[in-house]
C-alpha cells in the first residue's frame, strides 16, 4: 500500500513537472505571434511597465558594452546563469517549440483523421487536411489531389470520406450542397430525412426557398416541408468558423492599414530580405538596475530582500523580452530565406505562374523547427514582394490559389463579346503547363465569384 502511494505521488509529481511552462516560453511565443502593427504597441507597453528596460535609437554601443560586462561577470562565476543565454540566442532551441499553439481547424482535423487512415495514407491525409480552407471546405478537386500526391483516385476519395466523418460536421465538403447533406445525414429522424431528400433532389428550390410542389411530390403536408426548410436554414454553411478564420487572402498594394513584416527588395547584389520590427540592439538595461543586479549576484553589498526581488524580477523580465524580440527576427529571417529559395519566381515577379504548392509542415521540417513555430511566425503577417505587392503569408500555403489566380487573369483579359467557356479556359491553362479539368475550372471560377460564360455574355 505504501509503495502504491509512493508511486502514485511520484507520478503526480512528474505530471506536474511536465505541465509546467517556463514563463519565458510564453513571452517568446506571444512576441513571435504579433504582427508588426501590434509589436510596437507591445514594446511601448513593456517600456512603460518595466523600469529596468530602456530604449535608445543610438544604444548599440551601450548594448555591446553591457553584453561584455554580463559575459565577464558570468564567466567569473561557477554556477550557470539563465540570463547568459540571452547573448547566445542563435545556438539555443526555439522556446516557442515547447508551448502548444491554439488549436486550429487543421490541428483538430489531423488529430481525428490520422488515427483512422491506413499508415501509407497519412501523408495524403495531411495534404487533404491542409487543402481545407478556413470555412471548412475542401478547395482542391479529387483528381488534382490524386495528381499532386501521386495517389490513386479511389484512395483519395476514401480519405476524404473519412475526413467528412470528422467534427465539425460538414467539414471537407466540396460545396454548400454537400456540406448541408453531411450535416443532415448525421441526424436520423423524419424531418432530417425529408430535408436531406429535398436538398438532394430540389436544390434550386432550396436556394430560392420555394416549397410549392414539394409537399405534393413527397405526399406530405406543407407544414412538414416548412419544418424541413427550417432545419436546412438552421444548419451551418461554414463549419470551419468554429475555429476562427484566417486572414483574407487578398493581395494589397501597400496602404497605411497593411504593413509588411518581411520585405524583399532588389539591389545591385541581388535580392535582399528585411525583417521589419524593433531592433533588439536598441534596448538596454537601466544603468541603476544593472548596477544593483550585479551587486546582488556578487553579494558585494547589503540589499534588502524586497529590493533584491524587485531588481531581479524586472532585470530578468527585460532580458527575456529583448531575447524574444531577437528570436522573432531570427525565426522570420529563416522562413523568409527558405521562401526565397523555394518560391523565388513568385517573390521576384509577383506572377502566380511561379507559385508552387507548399505547406508550413514542409518549412518546419526543412528548418528543423516545430510546425507550431512556423504557424506563429507567419499567422496574420504580410510579405512585400520585389514588385511592391503586399500579400499575406497565407498566399504561400494555399495549394489552389495559383490556379484560381491564373483563371482570374485569363478572365480579366478575355474578349467581353466572346467570353471563354470553362473548357476553353482549361485548354489555355494546359498550354501554360497547368493541366486542369473543365469541372475543376468551373469549381475555381465559382470560388472567385466569376459568372459562367453565358451570364458574362448576358451581363
Short mmCIF file of C-alpha atoms in Angstrom, two decimals:
data_model
loop_
_atom_site.label_atom_id
_atom_site.label_comp_id
_atom_site.label_asym_id
_atom_site.label_seq_id
_atom_site.Cartn_x
_atom_site.Cartn_y
_atom_site.Cartn_z
CA UNK A 1 0.00 0.00 0.00
CA UNK A 2 2.80 2.37 0.94
CA UNK A 3 4.63 1.53 -2.28
CA UNK A 4 1.47 2.24 -4.28
CA UNK A 5 1.05 5.64 -2.59
CA UNK A 6 4.70 6.47 -3.19
CA UNK A 7 4.41 5.52 -6.89
CA UNK A 8 1.17 7.50 -7.23
CA UNK A 9 2.76 10.54 -5.61
CA UNK A 10 5.81 10.25 -7.91
CA UNK A 11 3.56 10.03 -10.98
CA UNK A 12 1.60 13.12 -9.91
CA UNK A 13 4.86 14.99 -9.36
CA UNK A 14 6.13 14.01 -12.82
CA UNK A 15 2.87 15.11 -14.45
CA UNK A 16 3.01 18.45 -12.68
CA UNK A 17 6.61 18.88 -13.84
CA UNK A 18 5.72 18.11 -17.43
CA UNK A 19 2.81 20.56 -17.44
CA UNK A 20 4.91 23.43 -16.07
CA UNK A 21 5.64 26.00 -18.76
CA UNK A 22 8.55 28.39 -18.35
CA UNK A 23 7.20 31.98 -18.39
CA UNK A 24 9.95 32.84 -20.89
CA UNK A 25 8.41 30.39 -23.33
CA UNK A 26 5.05 32.13 -23.08
CA UNK A 27 6.59 35.57 -23.64
CA UNK A 28 8.59 34.34 -26.63
CA UNK A 29 5.53 32.70 -28.18
CA UNK A 30 3.41 35.83 -27.78
CA UNK A 31 6.10 38.09 -29.26
CA UNK A 32 6.51 35.75 -32.24
CA UNK A 33 2.77 35.80 -32.94
CA UNK A 34 2.49 39.59 -33.03
CA UNK A 35 2.25 41.26 -36.44
CA UNK A 36 4.30 44.40 -36.96
CA UNK A 37 1.43 46.78 -36.21
CA UNK A 38 0.91 45.19 -32.78
CA UNK A 39 4.57 44.61 -31.96
CA UNK A 40 5.38 48.28 -31.42
CA UNK A 41 2.36 48.61 -29.13
CA UNK A 42 3.63 45.69 -27.04
CA UNK A 43 7.10 47.25 -26.90
CA UNK A 44 5.77 50.59 -25.71
CA UNK A 45 3.68 48.83 -23.09
CA UNK A 46 6.68 46.90 -21.80
CA UNK A 47 8.82 50.03 -21.68
CA UNK A 48 6.07 51.69 -19.65
CA UNK A 49 5.62 48.74 -17.25
CA UNK A 50 9.25 47.69 -16.75
CA UNK A 51 11.55 50.29 -15.13
CA UNK A 52 14.61 48.12 -15.87
CA UNK A 53 14.12 48.27 -19.63
CA UNK A 54 15.10 51.29 -21.71
CA UNK A 55 15.26 52.04 -25.40
CA UNK A 56 17.58 54.30 -27.27
CA UNK A 57 17.96 54.54 -31.03
CA UNK A 58 21.72 55.03 -30.67
CA UNK A 59 22.15 52.40 -27.97
CA UNK A 60 24.14 49.84 -29.95
CA UNK A 61 27.44 50.68 -28.27
CA UNK A 62 25.77 50.67 -24.87
CA UNK A 63 24.37 47.22 -25.54
CA UNK A 64 27.78 45.90 -26.66
CA UNK A 65 29.36 47.26 -23.51
CA UNK A 66 26.56 45.80 -21.39
CA UNK A 67 26.96 42.39 -23.01
CA UNK A 68 30.67 42.35 -22.29
CA UNK A 69 30.00 43.25 -18.64
CA UNK A 70 27.49 40.44 -18.29
CA UNK A 71 29.73 37.95 -20.12
CA UNK A 72 32.78 38.71 -17.98
CA UNK A 73 30.71 38.54 -14.82
CA UNK A 74 29.14 35.20 -15.65
CA UNK A 75 32.46 33.67 -16.69
CA UNK A 76 33.82 34.58 -13.29
CA UNK A 77 31.09 32.56 -11.58
CA UNK A 78 30.96 28.78 -11.30
CA UNK A 79 27.19 28.25 -11.24
CA UNK A 80 25.21 28.50 -14.55
CA UNK A 81 23.11 31.61 -15.18
CA UNK A 82 19.86 31.67 -17.14
CA UNK A 83 20.48 35.23 -18.28
CA UNK A 84 23.73 34.24 -20.02
CA UNK A 85 21.68 32.53 -22.73
CA UNK A 86 20.43 35.94 -23.87
CA UNK A 87 23.72 36.56 -25.63
CA UNK A 88 23.72 33.21 -27.47
CA UNK A 89 20.21 33.13 -28.89
CA UNK A 90 21.21 31.63 -32.25
CA UNK A 91 22.58 28.47 -30.60
CA UNK A 92 19.58 27.82 -28.36
CA UNK A 93 16.44 25.83 -29.01
CA UNK A 94 13.49 27.96 -30.00
CA UNK A 95 11.39 28.44 -26.85
CA UNK A 96 8.21 28.50 -28.91
CA UNK A 97 8.71 24.85 -29.84
CA UNK A 98 7.79 23.91 -26.27
CA UNK A 99 4.43 25.60 -25.92
CA UNK A 100 1.31 24.41 -27.74
CA UNK A 101 -0.38 26.85 -30.09
CA UNK A 102 -4.09 27.49 -30.11
CA UNK A 103 -5.93 24.54 -31.60
CA UNK A 104 -6.52 25.31 -35.26
CA UNK A 105 -9.04 23.64 -37.53
CA UNK A 106 -6.21 21.77 -39.27
CA UNK A 107 -4.78 20.52 -35.95
CA UNK A 108 -8.22 19.42 -34.83
CA UNK A 109 -8.88 17.53 -38.06
CA UNK A 110 -5.47 15.86 -38.12
CA UNK A 111 -5.95 14.64 -34.55
CA UNK A 112 -9.15 12.89 -35.65
CA UNK A 113 -8.16 11.75 -39.13
CA UNK A 114 -4.62 10.36 -38.77
CA UNK A 115 -5.59 7.58 -36.34
CA UNK A 116 -8.31 6.24 -38.69
CA UNK A 117 -6.43 6.20 -42.02
CA UNK A 118 -4.05 3.48 -43.16
CA UNK A 119 -0.34 4.07 -42.40
CA UNK A 120 0.56 4.69 -46.06
CA UNK A 121 -2.29 7.25 -46.33
CA UNK A 122 -1.03 9.58 -43.60
CA UNK A 123 0.89 11.96 -45.88
CA UNK A 124 -2.09 12.04 -48.26
CA UNK A 125 -4.36 12.77 -45.30
CA UNK A 126 -2.15 15.67 -44.20
CA UNK A 127 -2.23 17.18 -47.70
CA UNK A 128 -6.01 16.87 -47.87
CA UNK A 129 -6.48 18.45 -44.44
CA UNK A 130 -4.22 21.37 -45.40
CA UNK A 131 -6.36 21.80 -48.53
CA UNK A 132 -9.39 22.57 -46.33
CA UNK A 133 -9.96 26.31 -46.14
CA UNK A 134 -10.84 28.32 -43.05
CA UNK A 135 -14.56 27.88 -43.74
CA UNK A 136 -14.21 24.11 -43.70
CA UNK A 137 -14.45 23.41 -47.43
CA UNK A 138 -12.10 21.21 -49.45
CA UNK A 139 -10.64 23.56 -52.05
CA UNK A 140 -8.92 21.12 -54.41
CA UNK A 141 -10.82 18.64 -56.60
CA UNK A 142 -10.24 14.93 -56.03
CA UNK A 143 -8.47 14.46 -59.37
CA UNK A 144 -5.99 17.24 -58.69
CA UNK A 145 -5.21 15.88 -55.23
CA UNK A 146 -4.51 12.47 -56.79
CA UNK A 147 -2.24 14.11 -59.39
CA UNK A 148 -0.32 16.28 -56.90
CA UNK A 149 0.15 13.46 -54.38
CA UNK A 150 0.74 10.66 -56.88
CA UNK A 151 -2.14 8.72 -55.32
CA UNK A 152 -4.92 6.56 -56.67
CA UNK A 153 -8.21 8.46 -57.13
CA UNK A 154 -10.17 5.84 -55.18
CA UNK A 155 -7.74 6.18 -52.29
CA UNK A 156 -8.11 9.97 -52.32
CA UNK A 157 -11.89 9.61 -52.11
CA UNK A 158 -11.56 7.06 -49.32
CA UNK A 159 -9.52 9.51 -47.21
CA UNK A 160 -11.93 12.38 -48.00
CA UNK A 161 -14.85 10.21 -46.89
CA UNK A 162 -13.08 9.60 -43.57
CA UNK A 163 -12.35 13.33 -43.28
CA UNK A 164 -16.04 14.05 -43.74
CA UNK A 165 -16.81 11.78 -40.78
CA UNK A 166 -14.81 14.11 -38.51
CA UNK A 167 -16.04 17.01 -36.41
CA UNK A 168 -17.21 19.69 -37.04
CA UNK A 169 -19.95 18.01 -39.05
CA UNK A 170 -19.95 19.18 -42.65
CA UNK A 171 -16.20 19.72 -42.87
CA UNK A 172 -14.43 18.53 -46.01
CA UNK A 173 -17.40 19.23 -48.28
CA UNK A 174 -16.67 20.39 -51.82
CA UNK A 175 -19.62 22.81 -51.91
CA UNK A 176 -22.58 24.09 -49.89
CA UNK A 177 -24.94 21.36 -51.05
CA UNK A 178 -22.60 18.59 -49.90
CA UNK A 179 -21.93 20.45 -46.63
CA UNK A 180 -25.65 20.55 -45.80
CA UNK A 181 -26.13 16.90 -46.79
CA UNK A 182 -23.30 15.81 -44.46
CA UNK A 183 -24.96 17.62 -41.58
CA UNK A 184 -28.41 16.25 -42.35
CA UNK A 185 -27.17 12.67 -42.66
CA UNK A 186 -25.63 12.92 -39.20
CA UNK A 187 -29.16 13.15 -37.71
CA UNK A 188 -31.62 10.33 -38.24
CA UNK A 189 -35.26 11.40 -37.89
CA UNK A 190 -38.21 12.06 -40.21
CA UNK A 191 -37.57 15.79 -40.55
CA UNK A 192 -33.86 15.39 -41.35
CA UNK A 193 -34.56 12.57 -43.83
CA UNK A 194 -37.10 14.73 -45.68
CA UNK A 195 -34.74 17.72 -45.58
CA UNK A 196 -31.91 15.54 -46.92
CA UNK A 197 -34.08 14.38 -49.84
CA UNK A 198 -35.13 17.95 -50.60
CA UNK A 199 -31.52 19.18 -50.68
CA UNK A 200 -30.51 16.22 -52.84
CA UNK A 201 -33.33 16.44 -55.39
CA UNK A 202 -34.69 20.00 -55.22
CA UNK A 203 -31.55 22.11 -54.75
CA UNK A 204 -32.80 25.03 -56.86
CA UNK A 205 -35.97 25.17 -54.75
CA UNK A 206 -33.85 25.23 -51.59
CA UNK A 207 -31.79 28.16 -52.89
CA UNK A 208 -34.95 30.07 -53.77
CA UNK A 209 -36.84 28.77 -50.70
CA UNK A 210 -39.72 27.58 -52.86
CA UNK A 211 -41.91 24.98 -51.17
CA UNK A 212 -44.52 24.86 -53.91
CA UNK A 213 -44.94 21.39 -55.35
CA UNK A 214 -42.50 19.73 -52.94
CA UNK A 215 -45.22 18.66 -50.48
CA UNK A 216 -47.24 17.17 -53.32
CA UNK A 217 -44.25 15.30 -54.80
CA UNK A 218 -43.46 13.68 -51.44
CA UNK A 219 -47.05 13.18 -50.35
CA UNK A 220 -46.54 15.13 -47.12
CA UNK A 221 -48.17 18.19 -45.58
CA UNK A 222 -46.96 21.71 -46.31
CA UNK A 223 -46.14 22.02 -42.62
CA UNK A 224 -43.72 19.07 -42.85
CA UNK A 225 -41.94 20.76 -45.75
CA UNK A 226 -41.76 24.02 -43.80
CA UNK A 227 -40.18 22.19 -40.84
CA UNK A 228 -37.67 20.61 -43.22
CA UNK A 229 -36.78 24.05 -44.61
CA UNK A 230 -36.40 25.43 -41.09
CA UNK A 231 -33.94 22.63 -40.32
CA UNK A 232 -31.99 23.31 -43.52
CA UNK A 233 -31.69 27.04 -42.79
CA UNK A 234 -30.54 26.30 -39.21
CA UNK A 235 -27.50 24.36 -40.46
CA UNK A 236 -24.03 25.92 -40.56
CA UNK A 237 -22.90 26.86 -44.08
CA UNK A 238 -19.34 27.34 -42.78
CA UNK A 239 -18.45 24.51 -40.35
CA UNK A 240 -14.85 25.70 -40.03
CA UNK A 241 -15.88 29.02 -38.47
CA UNK A 242 -15.90 27.37 -35.04
CA UNK A 243 -12.13 27.77 -35.03
CA UNK A 244 -11.96 31.30 -36.43
CA UNK A 245 -10.89 32.14 -39.94
CA UNK A 246 -7.52 33.04 -41.31
CA UNK A 247 -6.87 36.41 -42.84
CA UNK A 248 -8.47 37.10 -46.15
CA UNK A 249 -6.20 36.00 -48.99
CA UNK A 250 -6.30 39.28 -50.80
CA UNK A 251 -3.36 40.97 -52.47
CA UNK A 252 -2.83 44.57 -51.45
CA UNK A 253 -0.79 47.45 -52.64
CA UNK A 254 0.90 48.96 -49.64
CA UNK A 255 -1.61 51.02 -47.67
CA UNK A 256 -1.46 52.65 -44.24
CA UNK A 257 -3.53 49.78 -42.73
CA UNK A 258 -1.41 46.96 -44.18
CA UNK A 259 2.28 46.88 -43.25
CA UNK A 260 4.65 44.17 -44.41
CA UNK A 261 6.55 42.29 -41.71
CA UNK A 262 9.04 40.95 -44.27
CA UNK A 263 10.25 42.93 -47.28
CA UNK A 264 12.08 41.58 -50.34
CA UNK A 265 13.89 44.16 -52.46
CA UNK A 266 16.47 44.09 -55.20
CA UNK A 267 19.80 45.93 -55.19
CA UNK A 268 22.98 45.63 -57.22
CA UNK A 269 23.99 42.45 -55.35
CA UNK A 270 20.66 40.63 -55.75
CA UNK A 271 17.52 40.06 -53.67
CA UNK A 272 17.77 41.33 -50.09
CA UNK A 273 15.50 40.47 -47.15
CA UNK A 274 14.43 42.90 -44.45
CA UNK A 275 12.60 41.69 -41.36
CA UNK A 276 10.85 44.76 -40.05
CA UNK A 277 10.29 45.44 -36.39
CA UNK A 278 12.19 46.57 -33.35
CA UNK A 279 15.95 46.13 -33.43
CA UNK A 280 16.95 44.32 -30.22
CA UNK A 281 20.15 46.39 -30.10
CA UNK A 282 18.02 49.47 -29.38
CA UNK A 283 17.26 48.17 -25.88
CA UNK A 284 19.40 48.11 -22.76
CA UNK A 285 19.12 47.62 -19.03
CA UNK A 286 18.69 50.78 -16.99
CA UNK A 287 22.17 51.58 -15.53
CA UNK A 288 20.91 51.77 -11.93
CA UNK A 289 19.13 48.43 -12.22
CA UNK A 290 22.16 46.90 -13.92
CA UNK A 291 24.47 48.05 -11.13
CA UNK A 292 22.17 46.78 -8.38
CA UNK A 293 21.72 43.48 -10.21
CA UNK A 294 25.47 42.90 -10.39
CA UNK A 295 25.76 43.75 -6.71
CA UNK A 296 23.09 41.17 -5.90
CA UNK A 297 24.85 38.47 -7.93
CA UNK A 298 28.25 39.23 -6.42
CA UNK A 299 26.79 39.75 -2.91
CA UNK A 300 29.06 42.77 -2.62
CA UNK A 301 26.61 44.90 -0.64
CA UNK A 302 23.73 44.57 1.76
CA UNK A 303 20.41 44.73 -0.09
CA UNK A 304 17.00 44.17 1.44
CA UNK A 305 15.10 41.05 0.32
CA UNK A 306 12.34 43.24 -1.11
CA UNK A 307 14.75 45.23 -3.27
CA UNK A 308 16.55 42.05 -4.32
CA UNK A 309 13.27 40.50 -5.50
CA UNK A 310 12.24 43.69 -7.29
CA UNK A 311 15.53 44.16 -9.14
CA UNK A 312 15.92 40.51 -10.18
CA UNK A 313 12.31 40.29 -11.38
CA UNK A 314 12.49 43.33 -13.66
CA UNK A 315 16.01 42.73 -14.99
CA UNK A 316 15.22 39.11 -15.85
CA UNK A 317 11.94 40.23 -17.41
CA UNK A 318 13.80 42.79 -19.56
CA UNK A 319 16.36 40.20 -20.66
CA UNK A 320 13.58 37.75 -21.59
CA UNK A 321 11.69 40.42 -23.54
CA UNK A 322 14.68 41.52 -25.60
CA UNK A 323 15.73 37.94 -26.24
CA UNK A 324 12.22 37.20 -27.50
CA UNK A 325 12.46 40.14 -29.93
CA UNK A 326 15.76 38.77 -31.18
CA UNK A 327 14.36 35.25 -31.59
CA UNK A 328 11.39 36.64 -33.53
CA UNK A 329 13.72 38.32 -36.02
CA UNK A 330 15.84 35.19 -36.44
CA UNK A 331 12.82 32.93 -36.99
CA UNK A 332 11.21 35.25 -39.55
CA UNK A 333 14.53 35.63 -41.38
CA UNK A 334 14.99 31.86 -41.64
CA UNK A 335 11.46 31.44 -43.02
CA UNK A 336 11.92 34.35 -45.43
CA UNK A 337 15.18 32.87 -46.75
CA UNK A 338 13.54 29.48 -47.27
CA UNK A 339 10.62 31.08 -49.14
CA UNK A 340 13.03 32.95 -51.39
CA UNK A 341 14.75 29.67 -52.21
CA UNK A 342 11.53 27.72 -52.88
CA UNK A 343 9.23 30.47 -54.20
CA UNK A 344 11.79 32.80 -55.78
CA UNK A 345 9.89 33.08 -59.06
CA UNK A 346 6.76 34.36 -57.35
CA UNK A 347 8.63 36.63 -54.93
CA UNK A 348 10.68 38.33 -57.67
CA UNK A 349 7.89 38.71 -60.25
CA UNK A 350 4.59 38.57 -58.37
CA UNK A 351 3.33 36.17 -61.07
CA UNK A 352 1.17 33.31 -59.83
CA UNK A 353 2.54 31.14 -62.64
CA UNK A 354 5.57 30.56 -60.39
CA UNK A 355 3.70 29.79 -57.16
CA UNK A 356 4.39 26.19 -56.03
CA UNK A 357 2.43 24.03 -53.58
CA UNK A 358 3.96 24.42 -50.12
CA UNK A 359 2.93 23.71 -46.52
CA UNK A 360 4.06 25.04 -43.18
CA UNK A 361 4.99 21.49 -42.23
CA UNK A 362 7.47 21.35 -45.14
CA UNK A 363 9.13 24.57 -43.94
CA UNK A 364 9.24 23.32 -40.36
CA UNK A 365 10.96 20.10 -41.38
CA UNK A 366 13.43 21.87 -43.66
CA UNK A 367 14.40 24.39 -40.98
CA UNK A 368 14.35 22.00 -38.04
CA UNK A 369 11.52 23.87 -36.33
CA UNK A 370 8.23 22.74 -34.86
CA UNK A 371 5.23 23.32 -37.14
CA UNK A 372 3.58 25.43 -34.44
CA UNK A 373 6.58 27.79 -34.53
CA UNK A 374 6.16 28.33 -38.27
CA UNK A 375 2.42 28.86 -37.76
CA UNK A 376 3.05 31.50 -35.09
CA UNK A 377 5.70 33.25 -37.15
CA UNK A 378 3.50 33.55 -40.25
CA UNK A 379 -0.01 34.00 -38.88
CA UNK A 380 -1.61 37.41 -39.51
CA UNK A 381 1.57 38.73 -41.13
CA UNK A 382 2.39 40.16 -44.57
CA UNK A 383 5.17 40.00 -47.12
CA UNK A 384 6.19 42.70 -49.60
CA UNK A 385 7.34 41.22 -52.90
CA UNK A 386 10.03 42.68 -55.13
CA UNK A 387 7.35 44.29 -57.34
CA UNK A 388 5.97 46.11 -54.23
CA UNK A 389 2.82 43.96 -53.95
CA UNK A 390 1.99 43.17 -50.34
CA UNK A 391 0.47 39.74 -49.75
CA UNK A 392 -0.46 37.65 -46.74
CA UNK A 393 1.96 34.90 -45.72
CA UNK A 394 -1.01 32.58 -46.25
CA UNK A 395 -0.57 33.01 -50.01
CA UNK A 396 2.37 30.61 -49.87
CA UNK A 397 0.34 27.84 -48.23
CA UNK A 398 -2.82 27.68 -50.36
CA UNK A 399 -2.47 24.90 -52.98
CA UNK A 400 -5.46 26.08 -55.02
CA UNK A 401 -4.50 29.74 -55.08
CA UNK A 402 -2.19 29.56 -58.07
CA UNK A 403 -4.86 28.08 -60.36
CA UNK A 404 -7.54 30.46 -59.06
CA UNK A 405 -5.33 33.44 -59.83
CA UNK A 406 -4.44 32.12 -63.29
CA UNK A 407 -8.14 31.71 -64.10
CA UNK A 408 -8.78 35.21 -62.79
CA UNK A 409 -6.04 36.62 -65.06
CA UNK A 410 -7.42 34.78 -68.10
CA UNK A 411 -10.94 36.11 -67.48
CA UNK A 412 -9.68 39.65 -66.96
CA UNK A 413 -8.07 39.57 -70.41
CA UNK A 414 -10.87 37.79 -72.32
CA UNK A 415 -12.91 39.41 -75.10
CA UNK A 416 -16.12 40.60 -73.36
CA UNK A 417 -18.05 39.98 -76.58
CA UNK A 418 -16.88 36.36 -76.71
CA UNK A 419 -16.49 35.10 -73.12
CA UNK A 420 -14.42 31.97 -72.68
CA UNK A 421 -16.09 28.74 -71.71
CA UNK A 422 -14.68 26.62 -68.88
CA UNK A 423 -13.40 24.13 -71.45
CA UNK A 424 -11.58 26.90 -73.34
CA UNK A 425 -10.04 28.14 -70.07
CA UNK A 426 -8.92 24.58 -69.37
CA UNK A 427 -7.21 24.47 -72.79
CA UNK A 428 -5.44 27.80 -72.17
CA UNK A 429 -4.17 26.56 -68.82
CA UNK A 430 -2.95 23.36 -70.46
CA UNK A 431 -0.89 25.40 -72.93
CA UNK A 432 0.61 27.17 -69.92
CA UNK A 433 1.62 23.83 -68.47
CA UNK A 434 -1.22 23.58 -65.95
CA UNK A 435 -3.44 20.55 -66.52
CA UNK A 436 -6.87 21.20 -65.01
CA UNK A 437 -10.14 19.51 -65.95
CA UNK A 438 -13.11 21.56 -67.14
CA UNK A 439 -15.13 20.82 -63.98
CA UNK A 440 -12.16 21.93 -61.88
CA UNK A 441 -12.09 25.24 -63.76
CA UNK A 442 -15.82 25.59 -63.10
CA UNK A 443 -15.28 24.99 -59.38
CA UNK A 444 -12.45 27.52 -59.09
CA UNK A 445 -14.33 30.06 -61.19
CA UNK A 446 -17.24 29.87 -58.77
CA UNK A 447 -14.88 30.23 -55.80
CA UNK A 448 -13.57 33.53 -57.17
CA UNK A 449 -17.19 34.59 -57.77
CA UNK A 450 -16.97 34.81 -61.56
CA UNK A 451 -20.08 34.09 -63.60
CA UNK A 452 -20.31 31.43 -66.28
CA UNK A 453 -19.59 32.42 -69.92
CA UNK A 454 -23.34 32.56 -70.67
CA UNK A 455 -24.02 35.00 -67.82
CA UNK A 456 -20.86 37.02 -68.55
CA UNK A 457 -22.08 37.43 -72.10
CA UNK A 458 -25.53 38.42 -70.82
CA UNK A 459 -24.02 40.92 -68.40
#
